CSV table of C-alpha atoms in Angstrom, one decimal:
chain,number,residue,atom,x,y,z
U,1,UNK,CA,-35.5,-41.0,22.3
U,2,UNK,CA,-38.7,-43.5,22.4
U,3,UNK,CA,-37.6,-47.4,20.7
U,4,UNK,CA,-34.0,-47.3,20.3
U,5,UNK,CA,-33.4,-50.5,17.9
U,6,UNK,CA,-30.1,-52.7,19.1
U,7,UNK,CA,-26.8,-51.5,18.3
U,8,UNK,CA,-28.2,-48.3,16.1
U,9,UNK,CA,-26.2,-45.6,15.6
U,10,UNK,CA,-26.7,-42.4,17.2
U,11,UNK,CA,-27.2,-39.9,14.8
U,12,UNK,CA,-29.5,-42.7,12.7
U,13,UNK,CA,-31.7,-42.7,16.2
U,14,UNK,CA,-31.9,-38.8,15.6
U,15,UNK,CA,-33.3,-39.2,12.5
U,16,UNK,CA,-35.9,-41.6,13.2
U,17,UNK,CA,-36.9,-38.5,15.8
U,18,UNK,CA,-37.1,-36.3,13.0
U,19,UNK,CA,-38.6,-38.2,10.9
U,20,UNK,CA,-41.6,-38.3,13.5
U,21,UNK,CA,-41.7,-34.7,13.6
U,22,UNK,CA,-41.5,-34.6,9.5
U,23,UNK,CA,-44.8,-36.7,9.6
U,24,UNK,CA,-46.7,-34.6,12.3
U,25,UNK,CA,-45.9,-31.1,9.6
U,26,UNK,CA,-47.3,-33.2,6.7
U,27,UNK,CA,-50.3,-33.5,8.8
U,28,UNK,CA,-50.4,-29.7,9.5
U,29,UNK,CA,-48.1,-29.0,11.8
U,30,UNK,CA,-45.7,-26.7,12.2
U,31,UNK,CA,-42.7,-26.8,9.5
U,32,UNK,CA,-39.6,-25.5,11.0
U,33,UNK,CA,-37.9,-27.7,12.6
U,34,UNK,CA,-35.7,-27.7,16.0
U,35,UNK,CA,-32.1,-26.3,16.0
U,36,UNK,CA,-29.1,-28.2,16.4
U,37,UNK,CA,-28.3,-26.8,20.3
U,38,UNK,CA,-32.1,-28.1,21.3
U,39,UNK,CA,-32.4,-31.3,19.9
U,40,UNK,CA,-28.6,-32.0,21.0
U,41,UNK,CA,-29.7,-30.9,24.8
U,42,UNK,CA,-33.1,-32.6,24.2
U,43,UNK,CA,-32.0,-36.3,23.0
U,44,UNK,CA,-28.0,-35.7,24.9
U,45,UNK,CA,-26.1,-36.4,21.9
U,46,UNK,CA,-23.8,-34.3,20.4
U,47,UNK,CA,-23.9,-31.4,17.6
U,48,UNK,CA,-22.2,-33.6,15.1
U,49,UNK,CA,-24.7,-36.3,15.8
U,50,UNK,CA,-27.5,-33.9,15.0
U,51,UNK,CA,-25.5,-32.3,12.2
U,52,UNK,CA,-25.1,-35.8,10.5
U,53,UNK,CA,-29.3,-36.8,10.7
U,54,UNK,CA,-30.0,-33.3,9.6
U,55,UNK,CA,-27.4,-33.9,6.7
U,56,UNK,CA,-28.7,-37.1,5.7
U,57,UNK,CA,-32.9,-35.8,5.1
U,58,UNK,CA,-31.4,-32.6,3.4
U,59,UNK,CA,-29.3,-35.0,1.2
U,60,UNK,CA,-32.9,-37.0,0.9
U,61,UNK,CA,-34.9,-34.0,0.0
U,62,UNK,CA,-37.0,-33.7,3.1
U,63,UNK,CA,-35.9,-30.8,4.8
U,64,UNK,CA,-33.9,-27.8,4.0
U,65,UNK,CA,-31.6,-25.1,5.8
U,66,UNK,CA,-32.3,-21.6,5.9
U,67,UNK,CA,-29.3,-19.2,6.5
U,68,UNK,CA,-29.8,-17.7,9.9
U,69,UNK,CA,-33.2,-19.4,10.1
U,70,UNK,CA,-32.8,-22.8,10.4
U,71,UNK,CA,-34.3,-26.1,9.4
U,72,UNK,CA,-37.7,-26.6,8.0
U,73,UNK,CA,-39.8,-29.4,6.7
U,74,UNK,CA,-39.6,-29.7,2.8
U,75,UNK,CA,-43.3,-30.7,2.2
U,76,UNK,CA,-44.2,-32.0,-1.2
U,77,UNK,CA,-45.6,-29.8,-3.8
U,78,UNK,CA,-43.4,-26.7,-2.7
U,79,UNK,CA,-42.3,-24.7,-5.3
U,80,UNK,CA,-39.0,-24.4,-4.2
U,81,UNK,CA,-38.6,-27.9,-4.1
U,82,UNK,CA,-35.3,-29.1,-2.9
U,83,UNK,CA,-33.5,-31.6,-5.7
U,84,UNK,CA,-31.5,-34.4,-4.0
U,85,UNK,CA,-28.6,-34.8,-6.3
U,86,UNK,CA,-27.7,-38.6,-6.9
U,87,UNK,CA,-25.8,-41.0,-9.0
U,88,UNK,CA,-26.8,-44.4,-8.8
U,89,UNK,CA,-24.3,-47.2,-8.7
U,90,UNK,CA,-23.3,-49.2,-11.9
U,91,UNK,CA,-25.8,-51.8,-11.1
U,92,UNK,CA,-25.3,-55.1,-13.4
U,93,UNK,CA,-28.6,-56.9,-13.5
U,94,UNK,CA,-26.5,-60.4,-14.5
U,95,UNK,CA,-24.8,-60.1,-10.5
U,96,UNK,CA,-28.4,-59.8,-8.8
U,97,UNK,CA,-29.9,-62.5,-10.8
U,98,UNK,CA,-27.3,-64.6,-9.9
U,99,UNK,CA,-27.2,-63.3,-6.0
U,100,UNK,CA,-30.4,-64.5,-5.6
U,101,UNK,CA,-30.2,-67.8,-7.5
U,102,UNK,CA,-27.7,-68.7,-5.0
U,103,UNK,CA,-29.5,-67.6,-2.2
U,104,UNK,CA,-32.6,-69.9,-3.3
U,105,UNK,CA,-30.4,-72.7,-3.6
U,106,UNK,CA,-28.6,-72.1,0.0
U,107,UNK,CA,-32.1,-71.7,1.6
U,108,UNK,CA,-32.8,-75.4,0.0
U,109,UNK,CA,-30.0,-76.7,1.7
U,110,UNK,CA,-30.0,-74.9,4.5
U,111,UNK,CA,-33.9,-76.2,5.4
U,112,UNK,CA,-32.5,-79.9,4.7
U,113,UNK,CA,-29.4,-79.5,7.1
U,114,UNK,CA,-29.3,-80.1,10.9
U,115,UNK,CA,-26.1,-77.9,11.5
U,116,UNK,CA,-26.3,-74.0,12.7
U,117,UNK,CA,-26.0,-71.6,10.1
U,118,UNK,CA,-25.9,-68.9,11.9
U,119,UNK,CA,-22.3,-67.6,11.0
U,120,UNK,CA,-21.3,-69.5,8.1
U,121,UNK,CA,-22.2,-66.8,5.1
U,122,UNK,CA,-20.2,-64.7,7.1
U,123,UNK,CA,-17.2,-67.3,7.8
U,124,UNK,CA,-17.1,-67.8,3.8
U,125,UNK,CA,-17.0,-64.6,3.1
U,126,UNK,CA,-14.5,-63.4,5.3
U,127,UNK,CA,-12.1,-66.4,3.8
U,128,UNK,CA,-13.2,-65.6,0.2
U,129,UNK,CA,-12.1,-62.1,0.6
U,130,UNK,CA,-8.7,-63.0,2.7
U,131,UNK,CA,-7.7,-65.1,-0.6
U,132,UNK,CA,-8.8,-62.5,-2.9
U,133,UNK,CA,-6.9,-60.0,-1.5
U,134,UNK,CA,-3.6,-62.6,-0.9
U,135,UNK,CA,-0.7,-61.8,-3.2
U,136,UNK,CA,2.5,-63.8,-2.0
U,137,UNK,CA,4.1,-65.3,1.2
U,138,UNK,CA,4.9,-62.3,2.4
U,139,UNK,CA,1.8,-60.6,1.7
U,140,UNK,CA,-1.3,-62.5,2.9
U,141,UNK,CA,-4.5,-61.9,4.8
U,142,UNK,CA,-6.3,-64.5,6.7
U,143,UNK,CA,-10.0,-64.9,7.3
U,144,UNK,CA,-9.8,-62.9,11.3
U,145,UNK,CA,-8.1,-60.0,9.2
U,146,UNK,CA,-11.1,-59.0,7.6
U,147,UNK,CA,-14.0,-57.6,9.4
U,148,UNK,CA,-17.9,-56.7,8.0
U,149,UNK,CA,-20.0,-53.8,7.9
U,150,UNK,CA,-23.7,-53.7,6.4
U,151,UNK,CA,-22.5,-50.7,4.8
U,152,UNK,CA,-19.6,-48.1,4.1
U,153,UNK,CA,-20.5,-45.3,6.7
U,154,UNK,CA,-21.4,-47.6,9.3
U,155,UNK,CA,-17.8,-49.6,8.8
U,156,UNK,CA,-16.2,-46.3,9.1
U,157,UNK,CA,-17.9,-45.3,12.2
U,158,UNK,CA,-16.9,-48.5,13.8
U,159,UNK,CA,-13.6,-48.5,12.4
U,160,UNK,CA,-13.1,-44.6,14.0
U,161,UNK,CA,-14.3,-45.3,17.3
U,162,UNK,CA,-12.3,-49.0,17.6
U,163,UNK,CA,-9.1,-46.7,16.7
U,164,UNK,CA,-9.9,-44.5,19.0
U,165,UNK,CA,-9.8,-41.5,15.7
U,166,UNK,CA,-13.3,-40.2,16.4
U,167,UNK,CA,-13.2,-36.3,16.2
U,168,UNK,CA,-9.4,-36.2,15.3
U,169,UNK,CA,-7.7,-35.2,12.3
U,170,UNK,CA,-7.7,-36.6,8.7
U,171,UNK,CA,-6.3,-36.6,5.3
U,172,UNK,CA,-8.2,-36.7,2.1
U,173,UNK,CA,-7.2,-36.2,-1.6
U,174,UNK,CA,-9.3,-33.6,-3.1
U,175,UNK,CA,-11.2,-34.0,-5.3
U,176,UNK,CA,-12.4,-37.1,-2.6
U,177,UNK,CA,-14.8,-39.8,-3.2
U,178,UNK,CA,-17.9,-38.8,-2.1
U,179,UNK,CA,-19.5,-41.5,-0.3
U,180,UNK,CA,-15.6,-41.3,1.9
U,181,UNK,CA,-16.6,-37.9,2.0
U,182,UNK,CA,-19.9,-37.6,3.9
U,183,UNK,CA,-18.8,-40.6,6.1
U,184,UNK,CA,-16.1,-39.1,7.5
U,185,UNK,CA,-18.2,-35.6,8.2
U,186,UNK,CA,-20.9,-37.4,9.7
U,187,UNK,CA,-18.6,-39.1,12.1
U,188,UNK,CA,-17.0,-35.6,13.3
U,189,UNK,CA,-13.5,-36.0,11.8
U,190,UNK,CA,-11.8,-32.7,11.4
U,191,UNK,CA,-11.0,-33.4,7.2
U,192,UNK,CA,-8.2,-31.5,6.2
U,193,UNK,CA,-8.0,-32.1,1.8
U,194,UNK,CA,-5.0,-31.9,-0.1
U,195,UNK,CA,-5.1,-30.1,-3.2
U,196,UNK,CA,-3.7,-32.0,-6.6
U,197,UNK,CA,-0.7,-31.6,-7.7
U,198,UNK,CA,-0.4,-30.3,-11.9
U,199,UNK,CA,-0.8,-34.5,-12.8
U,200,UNK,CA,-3.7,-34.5,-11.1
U,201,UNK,CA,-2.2,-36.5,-7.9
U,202,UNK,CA,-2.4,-35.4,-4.3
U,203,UNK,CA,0.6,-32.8,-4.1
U,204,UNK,CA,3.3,-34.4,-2.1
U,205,UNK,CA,4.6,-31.5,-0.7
U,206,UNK,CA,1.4,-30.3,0.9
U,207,UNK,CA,0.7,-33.4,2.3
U,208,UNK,CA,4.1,-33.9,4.0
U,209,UNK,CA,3.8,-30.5,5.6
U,210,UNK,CA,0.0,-31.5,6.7
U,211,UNK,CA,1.5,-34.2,8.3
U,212,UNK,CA,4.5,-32.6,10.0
U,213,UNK,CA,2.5,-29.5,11.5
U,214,UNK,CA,-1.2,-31.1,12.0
U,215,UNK,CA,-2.6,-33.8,14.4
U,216,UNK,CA,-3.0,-36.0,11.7
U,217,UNK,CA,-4.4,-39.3,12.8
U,218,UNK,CA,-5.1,-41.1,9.2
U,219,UNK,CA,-4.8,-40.1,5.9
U,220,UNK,CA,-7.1,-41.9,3.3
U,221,UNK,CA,-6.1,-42.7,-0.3
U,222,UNK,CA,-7.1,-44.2,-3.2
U,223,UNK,CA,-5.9,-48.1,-3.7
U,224,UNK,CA,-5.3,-47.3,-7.2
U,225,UNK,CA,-8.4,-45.3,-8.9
U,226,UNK,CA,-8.8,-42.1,-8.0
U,227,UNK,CA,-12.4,-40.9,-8.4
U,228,UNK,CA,-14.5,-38.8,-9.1
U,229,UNK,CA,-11.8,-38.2,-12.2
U,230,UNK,CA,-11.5,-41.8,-12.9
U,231,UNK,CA,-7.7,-41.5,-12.9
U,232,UNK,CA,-4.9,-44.3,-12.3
U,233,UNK,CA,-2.1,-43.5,-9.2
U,234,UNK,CA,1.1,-44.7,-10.7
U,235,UNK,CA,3.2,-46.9,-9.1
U,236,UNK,CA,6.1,-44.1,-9.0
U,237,UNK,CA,3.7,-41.8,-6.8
U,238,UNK,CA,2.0,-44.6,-4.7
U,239,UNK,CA,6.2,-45.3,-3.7
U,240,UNK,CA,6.5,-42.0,-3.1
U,241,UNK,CA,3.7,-41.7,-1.1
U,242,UNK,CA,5.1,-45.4,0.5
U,243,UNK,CA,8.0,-43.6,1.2
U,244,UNK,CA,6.6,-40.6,3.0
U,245,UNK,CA,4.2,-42.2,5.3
U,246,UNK,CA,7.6,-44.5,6.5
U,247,UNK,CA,8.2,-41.3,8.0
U,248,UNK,CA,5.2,-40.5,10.1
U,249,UNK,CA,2.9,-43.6,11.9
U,250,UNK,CA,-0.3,-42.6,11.1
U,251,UNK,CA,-3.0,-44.9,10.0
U,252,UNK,CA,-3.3,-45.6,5.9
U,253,UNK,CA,-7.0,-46.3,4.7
U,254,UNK,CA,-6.3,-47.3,1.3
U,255,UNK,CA,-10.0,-46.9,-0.5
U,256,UNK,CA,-10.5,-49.6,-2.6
U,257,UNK,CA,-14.3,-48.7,-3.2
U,258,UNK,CA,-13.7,-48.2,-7.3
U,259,UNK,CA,-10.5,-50.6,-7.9
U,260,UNK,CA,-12.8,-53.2,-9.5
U,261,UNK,CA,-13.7,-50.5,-12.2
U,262,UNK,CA,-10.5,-49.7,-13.8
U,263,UNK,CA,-11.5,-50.2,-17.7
U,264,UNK,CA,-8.7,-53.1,-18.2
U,265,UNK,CA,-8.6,-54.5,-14.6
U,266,UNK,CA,-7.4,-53.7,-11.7
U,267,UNK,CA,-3.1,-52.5,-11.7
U,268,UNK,CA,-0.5,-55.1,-10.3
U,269,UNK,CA,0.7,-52.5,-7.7
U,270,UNK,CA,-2.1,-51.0,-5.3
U,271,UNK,CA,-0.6,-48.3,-2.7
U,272,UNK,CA,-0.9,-50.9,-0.1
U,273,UNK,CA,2.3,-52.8,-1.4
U,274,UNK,CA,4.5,-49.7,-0.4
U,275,UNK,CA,3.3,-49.3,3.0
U,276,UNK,CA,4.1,-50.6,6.6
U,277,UNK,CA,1.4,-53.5,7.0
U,278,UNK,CA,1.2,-52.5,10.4
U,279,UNK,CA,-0.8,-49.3,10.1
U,280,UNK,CA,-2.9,-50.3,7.0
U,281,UNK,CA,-6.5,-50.5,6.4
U,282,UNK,CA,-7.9,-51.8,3.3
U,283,UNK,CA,-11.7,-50.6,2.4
U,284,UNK,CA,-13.9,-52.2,-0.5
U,285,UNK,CA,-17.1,-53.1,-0.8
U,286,UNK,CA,-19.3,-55.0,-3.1
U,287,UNK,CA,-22.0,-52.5,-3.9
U,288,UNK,CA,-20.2,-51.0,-7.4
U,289,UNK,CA,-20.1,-54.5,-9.0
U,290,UNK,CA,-22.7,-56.4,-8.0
U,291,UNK,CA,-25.3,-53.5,-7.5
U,292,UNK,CA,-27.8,-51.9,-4.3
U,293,UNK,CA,-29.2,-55.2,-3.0
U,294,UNK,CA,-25.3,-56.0,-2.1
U,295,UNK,CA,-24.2,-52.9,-0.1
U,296,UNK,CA,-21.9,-54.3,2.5
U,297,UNK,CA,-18.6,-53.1,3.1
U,298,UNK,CA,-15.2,-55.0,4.4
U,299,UNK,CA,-11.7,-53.7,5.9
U,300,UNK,CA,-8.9,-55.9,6.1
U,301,UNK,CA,-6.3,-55.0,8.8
U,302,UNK,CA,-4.0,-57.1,10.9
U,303,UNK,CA,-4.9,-54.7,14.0
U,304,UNK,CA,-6.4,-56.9,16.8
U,305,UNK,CA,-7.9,-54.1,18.5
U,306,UNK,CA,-10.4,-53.5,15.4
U,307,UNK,CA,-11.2,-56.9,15.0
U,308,UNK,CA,-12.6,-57.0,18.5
U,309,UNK,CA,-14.1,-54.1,18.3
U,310,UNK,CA,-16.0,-55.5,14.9
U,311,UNK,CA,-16.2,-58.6,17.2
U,312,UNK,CA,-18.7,-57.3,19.8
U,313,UNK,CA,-20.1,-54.7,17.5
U,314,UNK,CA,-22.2,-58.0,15.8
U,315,UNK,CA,-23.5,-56.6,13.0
U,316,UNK,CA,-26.6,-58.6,11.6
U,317,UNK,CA,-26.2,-59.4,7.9
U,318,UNK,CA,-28.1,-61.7,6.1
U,319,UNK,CA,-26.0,-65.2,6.2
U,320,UNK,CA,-27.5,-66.5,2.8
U,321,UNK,CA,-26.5,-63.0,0.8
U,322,UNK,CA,-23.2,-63.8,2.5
U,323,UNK,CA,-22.5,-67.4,1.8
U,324,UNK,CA,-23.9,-66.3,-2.5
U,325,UNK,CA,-21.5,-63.3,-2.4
U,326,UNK,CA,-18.4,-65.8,-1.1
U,327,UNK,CA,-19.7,-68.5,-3.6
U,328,UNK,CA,-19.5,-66.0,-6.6
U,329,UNK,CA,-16.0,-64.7,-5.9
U,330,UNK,CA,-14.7,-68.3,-4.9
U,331,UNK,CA,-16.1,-69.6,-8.4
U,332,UNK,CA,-14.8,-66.5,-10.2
U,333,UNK,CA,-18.5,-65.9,-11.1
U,334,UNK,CA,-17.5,-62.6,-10.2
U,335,UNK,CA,-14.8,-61.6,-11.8
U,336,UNK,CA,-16.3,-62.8,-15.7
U,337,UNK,CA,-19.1,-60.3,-15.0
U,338,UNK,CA,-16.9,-57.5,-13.4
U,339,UNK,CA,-14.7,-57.9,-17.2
U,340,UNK,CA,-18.6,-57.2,-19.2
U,341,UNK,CA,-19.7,-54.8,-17.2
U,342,UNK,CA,-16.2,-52.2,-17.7
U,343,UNK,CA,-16.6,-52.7,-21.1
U,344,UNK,CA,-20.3,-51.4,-20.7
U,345,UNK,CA,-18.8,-48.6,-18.7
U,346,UNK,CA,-16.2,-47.5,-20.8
U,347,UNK,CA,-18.8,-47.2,-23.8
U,348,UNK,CA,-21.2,-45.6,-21.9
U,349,UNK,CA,-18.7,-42.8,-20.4
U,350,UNK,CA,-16.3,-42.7,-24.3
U,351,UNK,CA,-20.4,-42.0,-25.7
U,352,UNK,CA,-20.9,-39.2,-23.3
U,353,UNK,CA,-17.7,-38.0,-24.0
U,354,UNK,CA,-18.4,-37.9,-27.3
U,355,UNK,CA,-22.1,-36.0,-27.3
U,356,UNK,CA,-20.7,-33.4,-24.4
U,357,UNK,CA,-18.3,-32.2,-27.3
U,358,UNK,CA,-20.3,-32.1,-30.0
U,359,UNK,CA,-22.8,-29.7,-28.0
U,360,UNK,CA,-20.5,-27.4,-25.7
U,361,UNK,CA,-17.2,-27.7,-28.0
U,362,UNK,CA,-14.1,-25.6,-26.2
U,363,UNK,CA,-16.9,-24.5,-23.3
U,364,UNK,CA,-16.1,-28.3,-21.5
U,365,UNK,CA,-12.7,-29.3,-20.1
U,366,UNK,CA,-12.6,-33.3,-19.4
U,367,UNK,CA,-10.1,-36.1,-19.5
U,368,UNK,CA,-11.3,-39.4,-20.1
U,369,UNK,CA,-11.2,-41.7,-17.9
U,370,UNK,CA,-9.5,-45.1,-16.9
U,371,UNK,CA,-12.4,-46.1,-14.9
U,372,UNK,CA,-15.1,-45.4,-12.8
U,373,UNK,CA,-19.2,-44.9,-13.7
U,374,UNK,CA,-18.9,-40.7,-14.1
U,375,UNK,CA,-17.3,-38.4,-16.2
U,376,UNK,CA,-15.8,-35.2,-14.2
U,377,UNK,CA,-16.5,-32.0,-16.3
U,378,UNK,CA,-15.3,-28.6,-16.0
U,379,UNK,CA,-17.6,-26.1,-18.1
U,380,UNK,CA,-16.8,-22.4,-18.5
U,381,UNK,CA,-20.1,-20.8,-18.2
U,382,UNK,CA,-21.6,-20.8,-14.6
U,383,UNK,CA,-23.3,-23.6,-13.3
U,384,UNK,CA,-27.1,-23.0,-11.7
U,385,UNK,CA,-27.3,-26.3,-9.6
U,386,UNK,CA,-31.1,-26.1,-9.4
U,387,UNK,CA,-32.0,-25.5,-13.3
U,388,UNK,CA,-29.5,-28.7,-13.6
U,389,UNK,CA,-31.0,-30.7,-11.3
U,390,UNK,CA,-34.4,-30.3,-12.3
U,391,UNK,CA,-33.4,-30.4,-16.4
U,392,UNK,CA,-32.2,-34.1,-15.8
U,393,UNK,CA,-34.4,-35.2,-12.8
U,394,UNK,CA,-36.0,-38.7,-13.7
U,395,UNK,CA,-34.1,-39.3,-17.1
U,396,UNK,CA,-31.2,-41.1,-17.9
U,397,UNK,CA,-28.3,-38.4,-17.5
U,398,UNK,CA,-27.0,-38.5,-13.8
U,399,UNK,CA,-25.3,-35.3,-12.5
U,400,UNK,CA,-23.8,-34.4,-9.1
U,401,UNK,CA,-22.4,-30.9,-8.2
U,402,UNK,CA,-18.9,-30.5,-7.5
U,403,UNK,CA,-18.9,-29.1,-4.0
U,404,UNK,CA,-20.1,-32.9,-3.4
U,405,UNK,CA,-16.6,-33.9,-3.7
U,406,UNK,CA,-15.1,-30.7,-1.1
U,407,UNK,CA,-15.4,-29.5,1.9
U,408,UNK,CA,-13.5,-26.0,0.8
U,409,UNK,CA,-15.3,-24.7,-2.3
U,410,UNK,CA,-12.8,-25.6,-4.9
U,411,UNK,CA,-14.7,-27.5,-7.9
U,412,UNK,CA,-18.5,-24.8,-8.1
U,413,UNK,CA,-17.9,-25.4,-12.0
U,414,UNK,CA,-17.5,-29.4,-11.9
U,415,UNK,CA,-20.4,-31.4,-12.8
U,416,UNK,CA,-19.5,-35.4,-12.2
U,417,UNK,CA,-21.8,-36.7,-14.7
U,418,UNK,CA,-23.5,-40.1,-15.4
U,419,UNK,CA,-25.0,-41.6,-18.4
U,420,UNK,CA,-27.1,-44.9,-17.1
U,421,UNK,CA,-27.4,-46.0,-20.6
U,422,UNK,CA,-30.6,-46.1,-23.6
U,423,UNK,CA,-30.6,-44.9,-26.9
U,424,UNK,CA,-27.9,-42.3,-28.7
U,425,UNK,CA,-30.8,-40.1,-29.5
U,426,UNK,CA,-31.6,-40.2,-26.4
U,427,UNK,CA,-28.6,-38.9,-24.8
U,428,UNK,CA,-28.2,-36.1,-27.5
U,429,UNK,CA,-31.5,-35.0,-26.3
U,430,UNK,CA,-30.6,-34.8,-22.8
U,431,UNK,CA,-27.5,-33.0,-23.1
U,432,UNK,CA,-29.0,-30.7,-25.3
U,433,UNK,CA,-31.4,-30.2,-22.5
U,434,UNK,CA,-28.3,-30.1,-20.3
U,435,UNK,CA,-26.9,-27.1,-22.4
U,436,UNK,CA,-30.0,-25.1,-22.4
U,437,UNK,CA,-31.0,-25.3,-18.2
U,438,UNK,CA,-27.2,-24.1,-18.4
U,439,UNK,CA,-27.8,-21.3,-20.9
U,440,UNK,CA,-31.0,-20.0,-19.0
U,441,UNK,CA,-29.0,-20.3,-15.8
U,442,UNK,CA,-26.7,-17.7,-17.2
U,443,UNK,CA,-29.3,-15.2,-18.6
U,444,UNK,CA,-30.9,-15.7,-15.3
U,445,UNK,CA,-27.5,-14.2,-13.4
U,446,UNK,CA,-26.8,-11.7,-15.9
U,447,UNK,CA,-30.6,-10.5,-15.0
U,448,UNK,CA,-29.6,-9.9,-11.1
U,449,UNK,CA,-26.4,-8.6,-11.5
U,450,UNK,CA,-27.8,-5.6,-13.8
């Protein structure tokens, strides 16, 4: 598979193959690229491997899937361009700034000192995050419970295989968090979802027989923000849920991706406090609050098997970033600009609110949100993905489709939308444009089906 970089993942080693073939089409080539069964017996690595690089360009817009054809090259220019859909993260400038004015200052005193550096950034860190998460006595996390990962999918990945859960069975809530989502497909876990309930909560009852008549191996649940609606767990269902899992030993991954984006703070009670410590995994990462340039992710677990496995794994992340990220959340740095940048948040989504019902009226079915960067929308009219996509592309007005957030089909009239912020006039004029890719989608359909 030509230079394999140290410690790569397989199915990113698969893409850099592709990629290479992508290039030579650009240059005149041919554009259809090899099938899943050829490249797995031509590199010897598995379907889901190939499936996952494949996912990951279609995701990027650089190739595309025929039915019954199979994959080609998406060159620029084509007509039928494909549209990657994508929501950025709610990036506050104020957090990078001062990421990198700590780094600068590290680096001084790191080219003045005599004593390694090597693993301090991650040391801090580590500790930072163990007293963060500390609540009492009798529930506290020391520094070897936590373990690092340059980013979400490739923390899962490690996580799955350490646990020995690759390929097996797991639990979602459905709608899921995305990003959860496409990890877990791209690591070949069988994802079974559980439908909500009429509050909008995973339905109990379905997930109790799930786990009593499937090979469930983990089930994954929100900490306390349940996204893409933006919606709070209360603490009657998280005991419930406690109460249930007491029943069956199957590893908890409580997602805490969103927790630090609940509108007034974070709950008292997270789902963790109603489980058996012993088979609990707690996922975060610091990409939603501080922004892209700080991507990695963290799992705190008292499992000795995973931190070994993390251990020899030896991820190479950037000791400075580190050591800044531990000095903003020792010094609470942090946490001030986690309170400004809800508030921004919570205008922004209440202002989309606001213009999606002054332009579609009883055509849209939301409910605000408690938190979260997106507003989940339900309109009654069909939704054309493409005529979307391409209405908003390069303006400020973020959508992604519903199927994004299911494996089985269940949300084809949910938008989860985004406004990254500008002027009022702005955003009426980009939902207006909104309504009308939405309107010519629908004349569009009513054409073909005459």
């Amino acid at each position: 598979m030509g230079r394999v970089a140290p410690g790569e993942f397989a199915y990113r080693q698969v893409y850099r193959y592709l990629e290479a073939l992508i290039d030579q089409a650009a240059s005149g080539g041919p554009c259809r690229l090899p099938s899943l069964r050829t490249l797995s017996r031509r590199l010897r690595v598995s379907l889901a491997t190939v499936q996952s690089a494949y996912s990951l360009l279609e995701e990027e817009g650089r190739v595309r899937c025929l039915p019954r054809s199979g994959y080609y090259v998406q060159l620029a220019g084509t007509v039928q361009a494909v549209i990657t859909p994508c929501l950025p993260p709610p990036v506050q400038p104020l957090l990078e700034r001062a990421l990198f004015g700590h780094e600068r200052r590290f680096a001084r005193q790191r080219d003045r000192s005599v004593e390694p550096w090597g693993a301090l950034g991650s040391t801090r860190l580590r500790s930072a995050l163990a007293e963060r998460y500390t609540r009492s006595s009798s529930q506290y996390w020391c520094r070897d419970d936590v373990q690092l990962a340059p980013d979400v999918p490739a923390l899962l990945e490690t996580l799955l295989a350490a646990l020995a859960l690759q390929g097996g069975t797991v639990l979602v809530h459905s709608p899921c968090c995305r990003q959860v989502l496409r990890a877990l497909t791209r690591a070949g876990m069988r994802v079974l979802e559980v439908p909500p309930d009429a509050r909008g909560n995973p339905d109990l009852h379905n997930l109790a027989t799930l786990l009593g008549s499937e090979p469930v191996k983990m089930l994954v649940m929100p900490s306390c923000l349940g996204m893409p609606q933006g919606r709070l767990v209360s603490p009657y269902y998280q005991q419930q849920l406690g109460l249930l899992l007491g029943q069956h030993p199957v590893w908890l991954l409580e997602n805490d991706l969103d927790s630090e984006l609940c509108y007034n703070g974070p709950p008292k009670k997270r789902l963790r406090d109603w489980v058996d410590p012993r088979w609990l995994l707690v996922m975060g990462t610091f990409e939603p609050a501080v922004g892209a340039e700080a991507p990695y992710a963290y799992v705190l677990s008292k499992d000795a098997v995973l931190a070994k496995a993390f251990a020899e794994r030896a991820f190479r992340l950037a000791p400075l970033r580190l050591q800044a990220l531990a000095h903003m959340l020792g010094k609470g740095e942090m946490d001030v600009q986690l309170v400004h940048l809800r508030t921004d948040l919570q205008r922004r989504t209440h202002g989309l609110a606001h213009v999606l019902e002054l332009q579609f009226g009883q055509q849209v079915r939301f409910e605000m949100p408690q938190g979260g960067h997106m507003l989940w929308v339900c309109f009654r009219q069909p939704l054309v993905w493409e005529r979307v996509a391409a209405a908003l592309a390069g303006s400020a007005l973020h959508a992604l489709p519903g199927a994004q957030f299911c494996l089985q089909g269940r949300y084809p009239q949910y938008l989860a939308l985004m406004w990254s912020g500008g002027l009022p006039d702005d955003l009426h004029q980009l939902v207006e444009r909104l309504a009308q890719a939405l309107e010519q989608g629908c004349r569009r359909r009513a054409r073909f089906s005459h």
